[in-house]
Structure formats: structure tokens, C-alpha cells
Coordinates of C-alpha atoms and ligand atoms in Angstrom, one line a residue:
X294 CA 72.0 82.2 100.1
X295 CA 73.4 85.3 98.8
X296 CA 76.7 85.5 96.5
X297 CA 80.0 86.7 98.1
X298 CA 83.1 88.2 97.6
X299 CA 85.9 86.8 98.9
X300 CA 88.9 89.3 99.8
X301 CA 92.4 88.2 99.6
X302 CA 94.5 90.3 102.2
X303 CA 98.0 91.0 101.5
X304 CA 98.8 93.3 104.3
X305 CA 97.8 96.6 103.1
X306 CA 96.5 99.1 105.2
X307 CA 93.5 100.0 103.6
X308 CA 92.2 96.1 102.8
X309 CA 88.8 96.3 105.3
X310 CA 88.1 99.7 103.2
X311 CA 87.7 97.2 100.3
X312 CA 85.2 95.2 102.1
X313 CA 83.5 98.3 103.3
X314 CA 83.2 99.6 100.4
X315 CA 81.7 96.0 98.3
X316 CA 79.1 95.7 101.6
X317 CA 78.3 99.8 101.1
X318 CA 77.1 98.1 97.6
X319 CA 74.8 95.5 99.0
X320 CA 77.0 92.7 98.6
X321 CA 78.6 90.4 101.1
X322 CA 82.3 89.9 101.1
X323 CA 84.8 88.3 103.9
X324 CA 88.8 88.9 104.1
X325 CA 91.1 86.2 104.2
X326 CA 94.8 86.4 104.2
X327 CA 96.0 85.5 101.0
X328 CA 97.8 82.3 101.8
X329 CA 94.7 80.9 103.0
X330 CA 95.2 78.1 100.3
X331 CA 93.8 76.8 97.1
X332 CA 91.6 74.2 99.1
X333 CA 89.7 77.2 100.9
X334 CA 89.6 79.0 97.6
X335 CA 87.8 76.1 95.7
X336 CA 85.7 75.5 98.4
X337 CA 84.6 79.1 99.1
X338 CA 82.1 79.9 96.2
X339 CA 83.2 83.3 95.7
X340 CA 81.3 85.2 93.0
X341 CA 84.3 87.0 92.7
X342 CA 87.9 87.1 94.1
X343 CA 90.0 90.9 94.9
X344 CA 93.4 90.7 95.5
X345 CA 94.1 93.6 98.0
X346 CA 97.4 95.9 97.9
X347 CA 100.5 95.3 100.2
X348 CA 103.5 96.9 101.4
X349 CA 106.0 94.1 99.3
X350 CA 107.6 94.1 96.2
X351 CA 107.0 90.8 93.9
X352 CA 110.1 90.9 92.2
X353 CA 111.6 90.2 95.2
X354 CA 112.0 86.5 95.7
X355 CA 110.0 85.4 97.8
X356 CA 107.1 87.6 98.6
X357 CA 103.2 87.0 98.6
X358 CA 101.9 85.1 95.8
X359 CA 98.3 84.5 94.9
X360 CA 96.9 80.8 95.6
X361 CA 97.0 79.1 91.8
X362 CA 93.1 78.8 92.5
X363 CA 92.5 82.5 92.6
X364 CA 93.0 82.2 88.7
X365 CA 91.4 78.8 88.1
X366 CA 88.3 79.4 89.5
X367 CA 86.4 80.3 86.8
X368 CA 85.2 83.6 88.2
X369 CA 86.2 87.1 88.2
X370 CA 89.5 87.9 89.5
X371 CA 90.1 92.2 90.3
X372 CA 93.8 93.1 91.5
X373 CA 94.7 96.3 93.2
X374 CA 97.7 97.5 93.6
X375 CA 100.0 94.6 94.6
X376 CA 97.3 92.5 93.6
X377 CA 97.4 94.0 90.0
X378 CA 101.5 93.4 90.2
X379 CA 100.7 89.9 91.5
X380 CA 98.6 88.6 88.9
X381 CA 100.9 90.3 86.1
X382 CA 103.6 88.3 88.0
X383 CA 102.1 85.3 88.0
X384 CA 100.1 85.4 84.8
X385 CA 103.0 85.5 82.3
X386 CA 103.4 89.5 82.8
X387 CA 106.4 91.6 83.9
X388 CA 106.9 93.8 87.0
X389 CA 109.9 96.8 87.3
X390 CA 110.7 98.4 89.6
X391 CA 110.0 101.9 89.3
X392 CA 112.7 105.2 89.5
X393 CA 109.6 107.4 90.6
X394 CA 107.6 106.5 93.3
X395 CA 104.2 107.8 92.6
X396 CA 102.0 108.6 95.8
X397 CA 99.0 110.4 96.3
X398 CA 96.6 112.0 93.8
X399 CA 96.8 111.3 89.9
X400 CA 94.6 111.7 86.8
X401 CA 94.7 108.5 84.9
X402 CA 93.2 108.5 81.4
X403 CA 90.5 105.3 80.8
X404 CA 91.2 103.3 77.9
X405 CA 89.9 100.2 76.1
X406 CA 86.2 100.7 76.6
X407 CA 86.4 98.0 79.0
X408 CA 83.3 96.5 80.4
X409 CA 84.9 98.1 84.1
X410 CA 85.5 101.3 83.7
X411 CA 83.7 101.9 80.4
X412 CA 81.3 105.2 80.6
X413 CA 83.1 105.6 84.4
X414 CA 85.3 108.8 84.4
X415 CA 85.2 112.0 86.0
X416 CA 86.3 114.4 82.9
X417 CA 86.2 114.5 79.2
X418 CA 89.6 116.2 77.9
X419 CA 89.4 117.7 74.9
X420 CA 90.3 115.2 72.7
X421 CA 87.9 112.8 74.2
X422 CA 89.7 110.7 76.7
X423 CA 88.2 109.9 79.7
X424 CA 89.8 110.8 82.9
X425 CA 89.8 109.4 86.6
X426 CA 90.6 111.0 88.9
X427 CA 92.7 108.4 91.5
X428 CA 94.9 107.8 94.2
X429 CA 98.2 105.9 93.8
X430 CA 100.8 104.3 96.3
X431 CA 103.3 102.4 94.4
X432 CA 107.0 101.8 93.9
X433 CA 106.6 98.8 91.5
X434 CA 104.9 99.2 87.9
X435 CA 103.8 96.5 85.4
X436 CA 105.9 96.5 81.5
X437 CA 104.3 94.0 80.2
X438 CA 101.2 92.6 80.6
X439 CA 100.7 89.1 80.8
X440 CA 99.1 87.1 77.3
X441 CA 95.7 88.1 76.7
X442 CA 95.2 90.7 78.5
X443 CA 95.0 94.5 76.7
X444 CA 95.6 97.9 78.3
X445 CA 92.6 99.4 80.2
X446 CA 93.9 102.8 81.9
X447 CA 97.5 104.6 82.0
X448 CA 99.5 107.8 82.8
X449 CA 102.3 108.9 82.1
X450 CA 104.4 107.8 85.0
X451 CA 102.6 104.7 84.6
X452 CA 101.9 103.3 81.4
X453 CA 99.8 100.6 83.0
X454 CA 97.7 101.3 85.1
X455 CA 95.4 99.6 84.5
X456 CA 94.7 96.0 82.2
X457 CA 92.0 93.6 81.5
X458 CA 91.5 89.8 80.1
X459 CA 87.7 90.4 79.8
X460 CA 87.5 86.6 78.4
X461 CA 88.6 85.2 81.5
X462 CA 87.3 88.5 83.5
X463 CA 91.0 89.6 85.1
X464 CA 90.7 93.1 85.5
X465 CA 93.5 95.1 87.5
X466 CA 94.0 98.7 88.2
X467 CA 97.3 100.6 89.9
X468 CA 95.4 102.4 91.9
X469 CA 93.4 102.4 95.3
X470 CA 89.2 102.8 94.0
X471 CA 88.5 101.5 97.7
X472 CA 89.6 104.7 99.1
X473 CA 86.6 108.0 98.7
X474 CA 90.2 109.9 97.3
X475 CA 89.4 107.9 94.2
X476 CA 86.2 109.5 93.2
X477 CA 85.1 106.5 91.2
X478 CA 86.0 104.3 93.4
X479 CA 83.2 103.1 94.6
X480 CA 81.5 103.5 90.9
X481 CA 84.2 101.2 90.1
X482 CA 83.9 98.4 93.0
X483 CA 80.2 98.8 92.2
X484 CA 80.6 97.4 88.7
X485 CA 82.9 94.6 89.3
X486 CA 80.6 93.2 91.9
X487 CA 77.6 93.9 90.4
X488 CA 77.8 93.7 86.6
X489 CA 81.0 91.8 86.1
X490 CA 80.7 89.2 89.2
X491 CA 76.4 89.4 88.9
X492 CA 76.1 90.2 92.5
X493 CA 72.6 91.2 93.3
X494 CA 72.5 94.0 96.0
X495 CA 71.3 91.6 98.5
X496 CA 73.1 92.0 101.8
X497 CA 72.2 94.3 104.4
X498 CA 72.0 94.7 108.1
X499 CA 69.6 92.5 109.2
X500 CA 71.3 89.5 107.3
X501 CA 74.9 91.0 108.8
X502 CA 73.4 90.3 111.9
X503 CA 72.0 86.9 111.5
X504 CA 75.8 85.9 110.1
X505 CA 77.4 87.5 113.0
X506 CA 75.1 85.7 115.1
X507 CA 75.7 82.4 113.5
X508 CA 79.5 83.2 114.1
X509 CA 79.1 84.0 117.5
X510 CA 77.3 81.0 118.4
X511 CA 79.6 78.7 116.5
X512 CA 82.3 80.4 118.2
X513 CA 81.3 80.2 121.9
X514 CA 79.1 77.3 122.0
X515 CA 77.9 76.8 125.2
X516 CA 81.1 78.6 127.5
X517 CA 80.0 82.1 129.0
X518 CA 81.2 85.6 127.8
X519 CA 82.2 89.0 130.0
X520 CA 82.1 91.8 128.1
X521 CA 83.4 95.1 130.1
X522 CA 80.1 97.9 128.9
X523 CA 81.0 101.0 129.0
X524 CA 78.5 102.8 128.1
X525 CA 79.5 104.0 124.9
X526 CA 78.8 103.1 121.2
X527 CA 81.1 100.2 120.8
X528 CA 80.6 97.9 123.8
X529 CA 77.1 98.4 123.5
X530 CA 76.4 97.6 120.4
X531 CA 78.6 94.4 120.9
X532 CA 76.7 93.7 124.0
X533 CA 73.8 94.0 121.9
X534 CA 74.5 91.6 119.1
X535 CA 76.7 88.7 121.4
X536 CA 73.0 89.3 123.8
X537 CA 71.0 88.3 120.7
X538 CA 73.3 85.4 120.0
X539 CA 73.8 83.9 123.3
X540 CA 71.3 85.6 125.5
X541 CA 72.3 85.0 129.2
X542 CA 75.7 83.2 128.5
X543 CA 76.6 86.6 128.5
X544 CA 77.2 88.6 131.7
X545 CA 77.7 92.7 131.4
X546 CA 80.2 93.7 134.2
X547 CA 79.5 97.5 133.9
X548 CA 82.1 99.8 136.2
X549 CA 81.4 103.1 137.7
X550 CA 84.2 105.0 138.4
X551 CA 82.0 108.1 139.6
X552 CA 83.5 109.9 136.8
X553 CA 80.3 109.4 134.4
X554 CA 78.1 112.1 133.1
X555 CA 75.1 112.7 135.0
X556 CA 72.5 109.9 135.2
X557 CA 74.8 107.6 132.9
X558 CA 74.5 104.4 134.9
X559 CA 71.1 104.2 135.7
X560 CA 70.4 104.6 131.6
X561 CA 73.2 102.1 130.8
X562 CA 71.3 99.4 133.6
X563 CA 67.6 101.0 132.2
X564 CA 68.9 100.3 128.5
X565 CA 70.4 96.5 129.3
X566 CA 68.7 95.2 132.1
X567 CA 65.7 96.3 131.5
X568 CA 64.6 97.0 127.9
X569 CA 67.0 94.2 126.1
X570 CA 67.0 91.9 129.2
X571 CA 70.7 91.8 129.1
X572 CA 73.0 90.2 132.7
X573 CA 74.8 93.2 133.4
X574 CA 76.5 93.7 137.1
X575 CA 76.5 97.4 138.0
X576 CA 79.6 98.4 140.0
X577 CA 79.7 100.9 142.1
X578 CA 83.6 101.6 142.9
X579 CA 83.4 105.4 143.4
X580 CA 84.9 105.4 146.5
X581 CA 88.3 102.9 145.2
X582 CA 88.7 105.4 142.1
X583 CA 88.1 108.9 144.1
X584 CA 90.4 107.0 147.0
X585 CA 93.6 106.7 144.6
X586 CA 93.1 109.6 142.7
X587 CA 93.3 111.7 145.9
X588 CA 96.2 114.1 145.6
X589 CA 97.1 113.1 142.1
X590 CA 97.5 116.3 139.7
X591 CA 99.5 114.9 136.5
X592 CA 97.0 114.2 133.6
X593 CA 99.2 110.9 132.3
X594 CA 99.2 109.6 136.4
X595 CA 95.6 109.9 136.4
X596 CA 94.5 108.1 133.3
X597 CA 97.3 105.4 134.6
X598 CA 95.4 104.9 137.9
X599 CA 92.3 105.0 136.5
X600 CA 93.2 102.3 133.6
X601 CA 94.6 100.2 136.5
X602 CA 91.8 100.2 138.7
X603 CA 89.6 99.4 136.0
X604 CA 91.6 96.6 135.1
X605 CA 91.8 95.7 138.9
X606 CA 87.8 96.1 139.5
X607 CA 87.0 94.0 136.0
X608 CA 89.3 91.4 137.1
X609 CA 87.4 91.0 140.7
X610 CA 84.3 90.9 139.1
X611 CA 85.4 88.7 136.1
X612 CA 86.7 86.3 139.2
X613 CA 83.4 85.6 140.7
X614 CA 82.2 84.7 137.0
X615 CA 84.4 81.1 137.1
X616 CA 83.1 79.6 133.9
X617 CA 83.5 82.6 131.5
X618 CA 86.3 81.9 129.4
X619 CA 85.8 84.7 126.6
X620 CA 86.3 88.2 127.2
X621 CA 84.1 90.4 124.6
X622 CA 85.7 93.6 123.6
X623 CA 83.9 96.1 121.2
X624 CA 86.9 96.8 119.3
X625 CA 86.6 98.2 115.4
X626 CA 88.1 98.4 112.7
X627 CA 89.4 101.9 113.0
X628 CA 91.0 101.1 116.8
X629 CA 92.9 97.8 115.0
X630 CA 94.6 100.0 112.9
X631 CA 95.4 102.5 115.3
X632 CA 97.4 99.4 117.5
X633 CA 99.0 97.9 114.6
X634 CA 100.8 101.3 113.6
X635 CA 101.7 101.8 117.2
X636 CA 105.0 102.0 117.9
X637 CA 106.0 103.5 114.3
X638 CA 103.9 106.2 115.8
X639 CA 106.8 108.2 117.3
X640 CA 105.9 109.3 120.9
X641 CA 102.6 108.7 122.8
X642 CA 100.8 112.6 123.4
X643 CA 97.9 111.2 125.4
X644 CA 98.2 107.2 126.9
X645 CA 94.2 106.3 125.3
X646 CA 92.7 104.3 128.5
X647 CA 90.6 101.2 126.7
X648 CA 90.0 97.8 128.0
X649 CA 92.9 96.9 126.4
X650 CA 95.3 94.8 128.8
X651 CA 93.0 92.9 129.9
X652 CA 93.4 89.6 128.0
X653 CA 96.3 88.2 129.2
X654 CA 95.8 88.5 133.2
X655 CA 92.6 87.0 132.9
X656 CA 93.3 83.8 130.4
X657 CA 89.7 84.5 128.8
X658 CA 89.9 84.3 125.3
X659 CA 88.9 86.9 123.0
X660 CA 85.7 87.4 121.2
X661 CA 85.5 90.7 118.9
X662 CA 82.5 90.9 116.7
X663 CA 82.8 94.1 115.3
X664 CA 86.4 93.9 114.4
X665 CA 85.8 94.5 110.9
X666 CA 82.8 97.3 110.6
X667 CA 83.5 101.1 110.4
X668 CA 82.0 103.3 113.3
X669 CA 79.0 104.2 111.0
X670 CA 78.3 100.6 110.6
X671 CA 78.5 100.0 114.0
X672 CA 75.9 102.8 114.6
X673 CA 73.4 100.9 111.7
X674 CA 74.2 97.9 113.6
X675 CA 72.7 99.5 117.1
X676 CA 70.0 101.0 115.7
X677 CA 69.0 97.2 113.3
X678 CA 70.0 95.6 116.9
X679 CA 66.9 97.7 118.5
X680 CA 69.3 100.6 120.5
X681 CA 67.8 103.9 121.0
X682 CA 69.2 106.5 117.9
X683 CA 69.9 109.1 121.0
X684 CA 72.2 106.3 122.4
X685 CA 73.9 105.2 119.2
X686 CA 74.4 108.4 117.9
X687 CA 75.9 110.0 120.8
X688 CA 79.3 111.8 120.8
X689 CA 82.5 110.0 121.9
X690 CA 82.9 109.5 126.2
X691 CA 86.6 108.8 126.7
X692 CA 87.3 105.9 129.2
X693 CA 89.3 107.9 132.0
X694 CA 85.5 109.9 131.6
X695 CA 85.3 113.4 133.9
X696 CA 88.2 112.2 135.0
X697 CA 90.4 114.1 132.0
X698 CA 87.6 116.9 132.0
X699 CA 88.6 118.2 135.3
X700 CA 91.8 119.8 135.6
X701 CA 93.9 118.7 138.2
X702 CA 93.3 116.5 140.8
X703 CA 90.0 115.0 140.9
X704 CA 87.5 115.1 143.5
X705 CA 83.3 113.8 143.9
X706 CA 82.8 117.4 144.6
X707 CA 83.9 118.7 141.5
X708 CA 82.3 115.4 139.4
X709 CA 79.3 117.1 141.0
X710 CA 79.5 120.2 139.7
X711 CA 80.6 119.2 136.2
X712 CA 78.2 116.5 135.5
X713 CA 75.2 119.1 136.4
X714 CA 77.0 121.5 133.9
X715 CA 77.7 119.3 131.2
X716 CA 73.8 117.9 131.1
X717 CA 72.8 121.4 130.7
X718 CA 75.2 122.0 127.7
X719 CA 74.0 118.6 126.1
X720 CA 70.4 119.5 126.6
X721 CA 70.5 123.0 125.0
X722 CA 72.6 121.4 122.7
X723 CA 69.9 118.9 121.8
X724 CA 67.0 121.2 121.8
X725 CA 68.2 123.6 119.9
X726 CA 67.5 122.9 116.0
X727 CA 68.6 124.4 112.3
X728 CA 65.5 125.5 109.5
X729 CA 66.3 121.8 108.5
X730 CA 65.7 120.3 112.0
X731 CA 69.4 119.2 112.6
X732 CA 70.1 120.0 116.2
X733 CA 73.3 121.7 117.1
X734 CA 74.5 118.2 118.7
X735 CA 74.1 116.4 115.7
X736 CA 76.2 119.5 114.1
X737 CA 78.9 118.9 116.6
X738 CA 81.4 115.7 117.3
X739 CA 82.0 115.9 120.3
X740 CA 80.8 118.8 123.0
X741 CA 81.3 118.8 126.6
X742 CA 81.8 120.7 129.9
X743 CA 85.7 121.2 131.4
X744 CA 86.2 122.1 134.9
X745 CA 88.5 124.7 136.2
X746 CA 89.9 124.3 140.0
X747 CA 90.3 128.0 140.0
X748 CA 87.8 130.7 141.6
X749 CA 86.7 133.5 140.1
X750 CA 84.8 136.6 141.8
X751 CA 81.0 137.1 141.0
X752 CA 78.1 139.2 141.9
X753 CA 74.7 137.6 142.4
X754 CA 71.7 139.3 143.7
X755 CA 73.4 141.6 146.7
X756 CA 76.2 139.1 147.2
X757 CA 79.8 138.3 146.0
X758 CA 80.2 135.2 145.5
X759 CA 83.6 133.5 144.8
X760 CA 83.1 130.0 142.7
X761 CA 84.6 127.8 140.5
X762 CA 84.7 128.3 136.9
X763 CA 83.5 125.9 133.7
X764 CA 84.9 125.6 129.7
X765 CA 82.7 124.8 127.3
X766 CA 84.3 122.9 124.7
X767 CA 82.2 121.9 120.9
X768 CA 84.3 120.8 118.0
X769 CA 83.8 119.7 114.9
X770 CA 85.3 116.7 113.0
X771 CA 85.8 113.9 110.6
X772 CA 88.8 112.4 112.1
X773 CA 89.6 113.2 115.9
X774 CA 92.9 113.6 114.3
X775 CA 92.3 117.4 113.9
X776 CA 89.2 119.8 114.4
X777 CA 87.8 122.8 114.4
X778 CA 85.7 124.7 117.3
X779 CA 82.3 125.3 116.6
X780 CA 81.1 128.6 115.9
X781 CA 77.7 127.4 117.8
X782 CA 75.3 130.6 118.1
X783 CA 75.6 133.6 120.9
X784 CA 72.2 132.8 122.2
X785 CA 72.8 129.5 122.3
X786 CA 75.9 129.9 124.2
X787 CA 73.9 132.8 126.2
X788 CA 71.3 130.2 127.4
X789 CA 73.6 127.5 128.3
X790 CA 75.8 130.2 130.2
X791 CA 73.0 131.3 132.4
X792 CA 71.5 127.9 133.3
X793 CA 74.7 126.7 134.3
X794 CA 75.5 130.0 137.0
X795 CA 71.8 130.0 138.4
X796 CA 71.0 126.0 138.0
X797 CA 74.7 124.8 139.8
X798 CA 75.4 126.6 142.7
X799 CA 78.9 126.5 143.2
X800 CA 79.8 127.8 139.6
X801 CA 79.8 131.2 138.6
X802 CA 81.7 131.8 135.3
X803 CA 81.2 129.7 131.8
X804 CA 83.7 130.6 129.0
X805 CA 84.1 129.3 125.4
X806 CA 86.8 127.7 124.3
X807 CA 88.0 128.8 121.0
X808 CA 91.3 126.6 120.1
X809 CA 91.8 124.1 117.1
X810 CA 93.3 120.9 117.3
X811 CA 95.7 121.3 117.1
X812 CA 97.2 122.9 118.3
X813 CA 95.3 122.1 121.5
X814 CA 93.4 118.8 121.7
X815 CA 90.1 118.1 122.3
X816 CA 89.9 117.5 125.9
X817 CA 91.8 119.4 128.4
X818 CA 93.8 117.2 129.9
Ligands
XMP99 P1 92.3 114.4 122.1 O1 92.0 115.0 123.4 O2 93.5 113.6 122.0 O3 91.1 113.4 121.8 O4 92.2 115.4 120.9 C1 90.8 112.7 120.6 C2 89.6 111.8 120.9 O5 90.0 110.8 121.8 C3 89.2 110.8 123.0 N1 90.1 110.5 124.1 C4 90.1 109.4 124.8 N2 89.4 108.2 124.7 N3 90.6 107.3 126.5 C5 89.6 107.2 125.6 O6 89.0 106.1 125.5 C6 91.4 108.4 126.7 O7 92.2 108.4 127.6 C7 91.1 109.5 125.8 N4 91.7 110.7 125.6 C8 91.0 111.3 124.6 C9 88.6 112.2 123.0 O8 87.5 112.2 123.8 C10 88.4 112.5 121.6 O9 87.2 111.9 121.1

């Protein structure tokens, strides 16, 4: 059995970056919320307990308070932020409120050669200190520091930022080491874990996914799952891992809306049904989506129809199945924060079409496996679950698919034409490769074809022709938040431009499409 870290959550946004960041170091670690109890604590056999940040203030009444047990366990205790103001709290320490909210970046000078931060730093000033450079989010500062302990890092806004009972192994810091602004950070979460708590680097994906499968099982037991694939990253790597828990009490309900990229179902059924052996019900519902998107122009109207169709084919399908009663979903981490900020988010600029909306028509509980893991985990996971690298590591497909890539209203004819495009810009894409071997696809996020319901005159061979035109879109980011177009080479934009014209008839023009995001978005519509 290998050591944990247990996680105390008190409700700050960047608590699963924590646990990201103590697995990046081989080390297992779970989140609880941090009134899970002293019974649970005592119980648990943490090697080491963190107390996350959180949005309250603890010299406010009655806010969050570690459970007693935290501190009696006998084993390493690290608070961060709130958890640092927490422990002072409750430990015999004073909290203020401070006049000057500190946010953002901050140099914070190292101090007490403690055994957490001591040889740690990311400059020398002159006279000797060490330095760290950190980030900081905090209204509330600690005065005094609770018996015992002794001062391990400050600045001048804050003269503690930082304090440490190395007898009974209570270290604390002000500031956030679990996010990469911290450049220490995970220097510093490396050392508590593995030096102070004794953690050996022992966790890694193939025991992630025998724990995930043990949680899967226990959680199911013998009922049957639905999970909605899609094709892209997410659901398939939770296909993948509830498949290898539960084989066939899982059934795949896979939905073509005929807006797919070319060739995309038969690899999705290839993929599942054949190579993993995974249930998974192909549905053809071309004709229902193409039928009520007829006439429809307005971008937010067509990802509406094509969310409630969805919904509407899923639930027919998930009707036949009577004794499911969990619904899979391959939410992550990344798409729980987006929904639990919604709604401070100020107005919607593009209505995001998921399987979301399903749970409560179709009374199926909810089963979420990768709720926790980062989208580069949940690529380790595919490839550690036995999916094909090209498949894991391919760009993001929206759900409305071609559906927001052609302008206007939508019709099979021009799904045709784009989906023959868009192949040929993924496959020059793919084949064409840097001095280091990185291909030009692996150098973009996300690259696709955009059609264009307008004709444009051409010449080909004696004739005029008179054909519809195609954008080629490539951008590059870390986010999706914002981007940058990708200055991909002339002859590689050269060869994808002339396949397209003399490959597709029907298209005659390809242009480039130079705009950021923003101010334009990444797709079209
Ligand atoms: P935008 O176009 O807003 O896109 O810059 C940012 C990212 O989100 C994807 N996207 C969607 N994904 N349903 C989805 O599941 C949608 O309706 C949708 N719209 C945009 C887009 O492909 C890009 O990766």
C-alpha cells in the first residue's frame, strides 16, 4: 500500500491544483472537504495532512475550522493560505485583518533555514537572503504566531508569511506554491511530501487506474452504466477506464449528428467495438438533425437545436436501456470549474453544447471518474488505458461539431464538402514535420476547415467555375481563453490549398485566417 496525502478542501479555487501538483510528485493524495470530521481523519492514515486556501475570513465567527485531529495526528500538518490563517487560529496564534490586500505576484525573502524551504529560493540578494518568487491572494494576515512555532518566510506587506513548528512538523506559507506562478512551488510541495511526510515517489498511472477501478466497481456494483461517447478525449478515456472496471455493464450510446469529421464514426465503432470490445450503439440520426436545422441561420439557434436533439436522441436510446441507472459523463476538472463560476461570469458569448442537462430528465445517477484529473492526465490516462496516442492527443471537436464550422444554415451538402477539406488540412498537417520531428499538428491546438456559403469565380482548365469557398483556421494556445494564429509555413499552406480545389470538386477558393482571439474566437460561429 502506498502512503497518502490527504487534502483538506476549504473552498478555494485552486484546491485540485494541490492535488495535481502532490500526484505530479509521485505521491497519492485525495480531497476531502474540511469538515469531513475527526473520525475520518483518524481513520484515514494520511502521511500528511494540507489544509487548502478559501475564500473566508477566520476572524469572522463562524467560518471553517480545521477538525481538532488534523493537529493531533501525529503527522505533518502544511497550511496554505487560509489553511496557514486556520492553524494560527486555532493553534494559540493571531489573525488581522489586513488594510492592503495583497494579490498577485510577490518576492518573499526565506528565513529560518527551515527544513521546507531551506536551500529552495529563486535569488540570492546581495546580502544573502534568499528570495522566492510567489503568488499571493489574501486579505487576512497572521501577527502572531501561535507557541512554538518561529518565522520561516516574510515581506514586507506581510511579515508572516510564512512559520514553522518543525518539532511537531506544522509548516504554513501565505502563499499559493500549488500554482506554476510560484516558481518553487512545486520544489516546495515536493519536499513536504517527500522529505518531511517520507513519501516515496510511488504512485503513478497504472496504480491511478487500478484505484479508480476499485472505485468504480464499489460504486456501481452490479447496476449498468450509459455513457454518451463522443468521440473526443474525455468520454473516451472514461469509456475506457469504467470498460476496464465493469466491462459490458457498460453500454456506449454513440450519436451521429452527420456533423462529424470525415470517417469519425466508423473510427469511434473500430476503436470501441472492436479493439477494446466495448457495447457501444451507433446512431445514425443524420436525417432528425439536418431535418431541424433546415432553414436555421442564427449560430446560438443552431447549437440550441443541436443540444436538444442530442439530449432527445440520448434519451430514446437511454430508454430502451431499462436497467441502467448511472449516466457516465467525462467531465474534468477544468469543465467543474468553469460551471461553478458560471453565472458570476457576466454574459454567455457562445452557449458551450455538452452532455450537460441530461441528469435530471433521465433519473440515472451520475458517475464521473475523471472529475478530478487535469486534461494532460486524462491524455496519460488514455494512452496507460491502451488508446491510440493519435486519438488521445487529438485537438479539441466541439459538440455542435461542423455544425458551428459552417456559416449559416447547415446543410449534408456542405458537411460534404467540409469534411473532405478539413481531412486534407489535418493530413498535411500531420505529415508535415520540424528538424526535431514535431509535426505542425502537434505545434497547433486546435486547426480546422470553416465553410463559407458564398461563391466565388474561378478558372480551371478552359472553364469558369463558380464554387463555394473554405477558411483555414490553426491557432495556437495554452488556454482557449485567448490565442494566437499560427504562422504555419507558405508551402505548407500552398499544398493544403491546392489539394483542397483539385481533390473537392465544388470548392474553389481556400483563404487563411489571420485573426487572434480575441478579438475573434476560435471557431466561426
Ligand atoms: P471559441 O470559439 O469560443 O472556442 O474561441 C473555445 C474552445 O471551445 C470550443 N467550443 C465548443 N465546444 N461546444 C463545445 O463542446 C461548443 O458549442 C463550443 N464552441 C466552441 C472550441 O472548439 C474551442 O476549442
Amino acid at each position: 500500500m502506498h502512503s497518502k496525502i490527504l487534502i483538506l478542501d476549504f473552498g478555494s479555487q485552486v484546491t485540485q491544483l494541490i492535488a495535481r501538483r502532490v500526484r505530479d510528485a509521485g505521491v497519492f493524495s485525495e480531497v476531502y472537504p474540511y469538515d469531513i470530521g475527526d473520525d475520518f481523519i483518524r481513520s484515514y492514515g494520511a502521511a500528511g495532512i494540507i489544509l487548502s486556501g478559501g475564500p473566508n475570513s477566520v476572524i469572522e465567527g463562524d467560518t471553517p475550522r480545521a477538525p481538532q485531529a488534523v493537529f493531533e495526528a501525529g503527522v505533518p500538518v502544511l497550511g496554505i493560505c487560509y489553511g496557514m490563517q486556520t492553524m494560527a487560529a486555532q493553534l494559540g496564534g493571531k489573525v488581522e485583518n489586513g488594510k492592503i490586500r495583497e494579490f498577485g505576484y510577490a518576492e518573499v525573502r526565506a528565513r529560518g533555514h527551515t527544513a521546507l524551504l531551506n536551500g529552495i529560493n529563486d535569488f540570492v540578494t546581495q546580502e544573502g537572503h534568499g528570495m522566492l518568487k510567489v503568488w499571493m491572494s489574501h486579505g487576512d494576515k497572521v501577527i502572531d504566531m501561535p507557541p512554538g512555532f518561529k518565522l520561516m518566510a516574510s515581506t514586507d506587506n506581510c511579515p508572516v508569511a510564512g512559520m514553522a513548528d518543525e518539532e511537531r512538523k506544522f509548516y504554513a506559507v501565505q502563499f499559493h506554491p500549488e500554482v506554476t506562478h510560484t516558481v518553487q512551488g512545486e520544489a516546495i510541495l515536493g519536499r513536504f511530501v517527500h522529505e518531511i511526510c517520507g513519501c516515496k515517489s510511488d504512485w503513478n498511472m497504472p496504480d491511478y487506474i487500478s484505484e479508480a477501478v476499485e472505485k468504480i466497481r464499489a460504486q456501481v456494483g452490479s447496476d449498468e452504466v450509459i455513457l454518451g461517447l463522443s468521440g473526443g478525449v474525455d468520454s473516451s478515456v472514461a469509456a475506457a477506464l469504467i470498460h476496464r472496471a465493469i466491462g459490458d455493464q457498460l453500454t456506449c450510446v454513440f450519436v451521429d449528428h452527420g456533423l462529424l469529421r470525415l470517417d469519425e464514426g466508423k473510427m469511434v465503432m473500430d476503436m470501441f467495438g472492436k479493439n477494446l470490445g466495448v457495447k457501444v450503439l451507433h446512431i445514425d440520426a443524420t436525417d432528425q438533425f439536418m431535418g431541424h436545422l433546415a432553414g436555421v441561420t442564427d449560430p446560438e439557434q443552431k447549437r440550441k437545436i443541436i443540444g436538444r436533439e442530442f439530449v432527445e436522441v440520448f434519451q430514446r436510446e437511454a430508454g430502451k436501456l431499462s436497467k441502467a441507472k448511472w449516466l457516465a459523463q467525462g467531465t474534468i476538472y477544468p469543465d467543474v470549474i468553469e460551471s461553478a463560476g458560471k453565472g458570476k461570469k457576466g454574459h454567455t458569448i457562445k452557449s458551450h453544447h455538452n452532455v450537460g442537462g441530461l441528469p435530471e430528465t433521465l433519473n440515472l445517477k451520475l458517475l464521473e471518474p475523471l472529475r478530478e484529473l487535469f486534461k494532460d492526465e486524462v491524455r496519460k490516462l488514455g494512452v496507460a488505458l491502451g488508446l491510440p496516442h493519435e486519438m488521445v492527443y487529438r485537438h479539441p471537436f466541439p459538440g455542435p461539431g461542423l455544425g458551428v464550422r459552417i456559416l449559416g444554415e447547415v446543410k449534408k451538402e456542405y458537411a460534404d464538402l467540409l469534411r473532405r477539406a478539413d481531412a486534407i488540412f489535418i493530413e498535411e498537417l500531420r505529415k508535415t514535420v520540424d528538424e526535431e520531428g514535431k509535426s505542425w499538428y502537434d505545434k497547433t491546438s486546435q486547426a480546422f476547415a470553416v465553410f463559407l456559403p458564398v461563391k466565388s469565380v474561378g478558372v480551371m482548365g478552359d472553364g469558369r467555375t463558380y464554387e463555394y469557398v473554405v477558411a483555414l483556421r490553426a491557432v495556437q494556445t495554452l488556454d482557449f481563453m485567448t490565442a494566437h494564429w499560427a504562422h504555419l509555413p507558405h508551402d505548407l499552406l500552398g499544398r493544403v490549398s491546392n489539394r483542397i480545389i483539385n481533390e473537392v470538386r465544388g470548392l474553389n477558393r481556400v483563404v487563411y485566417d489571420i485573426s487572434g482571439k480575441p478579438p475573434a474566437t476560435i471557431e466561426w460561429e
